[in-house]
Amino acid sequence: AHPMPWQALLGDRGRVIGMETFGESAPGPALYEHFGFTPEAVVAWAETLQPAPGTASLAPGRR
């Protein structure tokens, strides 16, 4: 999804994964791979994020 409406809801401290382009056509799984939206890539990106000040950490084993 386009990140703009989500970013507006999350504010400056939120993080969004999305696309700002369109026009590719292929089966979904092929497009996810082409654009790097694989489970491994998303997890790697999420692991680089630091929790916003004043928020709870999502440390492994905690929810």
Coordinates of N, CA and C in Angstrom, one line a residue:
A1 N 0.8 -1.2 0.0 CA 0.0 0.0 0.0 C 0.9 1.2 0.0
H2 N 0.3 2.3 -0.5 CA 1.1 3.6 -0.4 C 1.2 4.0 1.0
P3 N 2.4 4.5 1.4 CA 2.6 4.8 2.8 C 2.0 6.1 3.3
M4 N 1.6 7.0 2.4 CA 1.2 8.3 2.8 C 0.0 8.3 3.8
P5 N -1.1 7.6 3.5 CA -2.2 7.6 4.5 C -1.8 7.0 5.8
W6 N -1.0 5.9 5.8 CA -0.6 5.3 7.0 C 0.3 6.2 7.8
Q7 N 1.2 6.9 7.2 CA 2.2 7.7 7.9 C 1.4 8.9 8.5
A8 N 0.4 9.3 7.9 CA -0.5 10.4 8.5 C -1.1 9.9 9.8
L9 N -1.5 8.7 9.9 CA -2.1 8.1 11.1 C -1.1 7.8 12.2
L10 N 0.1 7.4 11.8 CA 1.2 7.1 12.7 C 1.9 8.2 13.3
G11 N 2.0 9.3 12.5 CA 2.8 10.5 12.9 C 4.3 10.3 12.6
D12 N 5.0 11.3 13.1 CA 6.5 11.3 12.8 C 7.2 10.1 13.4
R13 N 6.7 9.5 14.5 CA 7.5 8.5 15.2 C 7.1 7.1 14.6
G14 N 6.1 7.0 13.8 CA 5.7 5.7 13.2 C 6.6 5.3 12.0
R15 N 6.6 4.1 11.7 CA 7.4 3.6 10.5 C 6.4 2.8 9.7
V16 N 6.5 2.9 8.4 CA 5.6 2.3 7.4 C 6.4 1.6 6.3
I17 N 6.0 0.4 5.9 CA 6.6 -0.2 4.8 C 5.5 -0.1 3.7
G18 N 5.9 0.5 2.5 CA 4.9 0.7 1.4 C 5.7 1.0 0.2
M19 N 4.9 1.3 -0.9 CA 5.4 1.6 -2.2 C 4.8 2.9 -2.7
E20 N 5.6 3.7 -3.4 CA 5.1 4.9 -4.0 C 5.1 4.8 -5.5
T21 N 5.3 3.6 -6.1 CA 5.3 3.4 -7.5 C 4.2 2.4 -7.9
F22 N 3.8 2.3 -9.2 CA 2.9 1.4 -9.6 C 3.2 1.0 -11.1
G23 N 2.5 0.1 -11.6 CA 2.7 -0.2 -13.0 C 3.3 -1.6 -13.3
E24 N 3.8 -2.3 -12.4 CA 4.3 -3.6 -12.6 C 3.1 -4.6 -12.6
S25 N 3.3 -5.7 -13.4 CA 2.2 -6.7 -13.5 C 2.8 -8.0 -13.5
A26 N 2.4 -8.8 -12.5 CA 2.9 -10.2 -12.4 C 2.1 -10.8 -11.2
P27 N 2.2 -12.1 -11.0 CA 1.6 -12.7 -9.8 C 2.2 -12.1 -8.6
G28 N 1.4 -12.0 -7.5 CA 1.8 -11.3 -6.3 C 3.1 -11.8 -5.7
P29 N 3.3 -13.1 -5.6 CA 4.6 -13.6 -5.0 C 5.8 -13.1 -5.8
A30 N 5.7 -13.1 -7.1 CA 6.8 -12.6 -7.9 C 7.1 -11.1 -7.7
L31 N 6.0 -10.3 -7.6 CA 6.2 -8.9 -7.3 C 6.8 -8.7 -5.9
Y32 N 6.3 -9.4 -4.9 CA 6.9 -9.2 -3.6 C 8.4 -9.5 -3.6
E33 N 8.8 -10.5 -4.3 CA 10.2 -10.9 -4.4 C 11.0 -9.8 -5.2
H34 N 10.4 -9.3 -6.3 CA 11.0 -8.3 -7.1 C 11.3 -7.0 -6.4
F35 N 10.3 -6.6 -5.5 CA 10.4 -5.3 -4.8 C 11.0 -5.5 -3.4
G36 N 11.4 -6.7 -3.0 CA 12.0 -6.9 -1.8 C 11.1 -7.0 -0.6
F37 N 9.8 -7.3 -0.8 CA 8.9 -7.5 0.3 C 8.8 -9.0 0.7
T38 N 9.9 -9.5 1.1 CA 10.0 -10.9 1.5 C 9.9 -10.9 3.1
P39 N 9.5 -12.0 3.7 CA 9.5 -12.0 5.1 C 10.9 -11.7 5.7
E40 N 11.9 -12.3 5.1 CA 13.3 -12.1 5.6 C 13.7 -10.6 5.5
A41 N 13.3 -9.9 4.4 CA 13.7 -8.5 4.2 C 12.9 -7.6 5.2
V42 N 11.7 -7.9 5.4 CA 10.9 -7.1 6.3 C 11.4 -7.3 7.8
V43 N 11.7 -8.5 8.1 CA 12.2 -8.7 9.5 C 13.5 -8.0 9.7
A44 N 14.4 -8.1 8.7 CA 15.7 -7.5 8.7 C 15.5 -6.0 8.9
W45 N 14.6 -5.4 8.2 CA 14.3 -3.9 8.3 C 13.8 -3.6 9.7
A46 N 12.8 -4.4 10.2 CA 12.3 -4.1 11.5 C 13.3 -4.2 12.6
E47 N 14.2 -5.1 12.4 CA 15.3 -5.3 13.5 C 16.2 -4.1 13.5
T48 N 16.2 -3.2 12.5 CA 17.1 -2.0 12.5 C 16.4 -0.9 13.3
L49 N 15.1 -1.0 13.5 CA 14.4 0.1 14.1 C 14.6 0.2 15.6
Q50 N 14.7 1.4 16.1 CA 14.8 1.6 17.6 C 13.4 2.0 18.1
P51 N 13.0 1.5 19.2 CA 11.7 2.0 19.7 C 11.7 3.5 20.0
A52 N 10.6 4.1 19.7 CA 10.5 5.6 19.9 C 10.6 5.8 21.4
P53 N 11.2 7.0 21.8 CA 11.3 7.3 23.2 C 9.9 7.3 23.9
G54 N 9.9 6.7 25.0 CA 8.6 6.6 25.8 C 7.7 5.5 25.4
T55 N 8.1 4.6 24.5 CA 7.3 3.5 24.1 C 7.9 2.2 24.6
A56 N 7.1 1.2 24.7 CA 7.6 -0.2 25.1 C 8.4 -0.8 24.0
S57 N 9.4 -1.5 24.4 CA 10.2 -2.3 23.5 C 9.5 -3.6 23.1
L58 N 9.7 -4.0 21.8 CA 9.2 -5.3 21.4 C 10.3 -6.3 21.4
A59 N 10.9 -6.5 22.5 CA 12.0 -7.4 22.7 C 11.5 -8.8 22.4
P60 N 12.4 -9.7 21.9 CA 11.9 -11.1 21.7 C 11.3 -11.7 22.9
G61 N 10.2 -12.4 22.8 CA 9.6 -13.1 23.9 C 8.6 -12.2 24.6
R62 N 8.5 -10.9 24.2 CA 7.6 -10.0 24.9 C 6.6 -9.5 23.9
R63 N 5.4 -9.2 24.3 CA 4.3 -8.7 23.4 C 3.7 -7.5 24.1

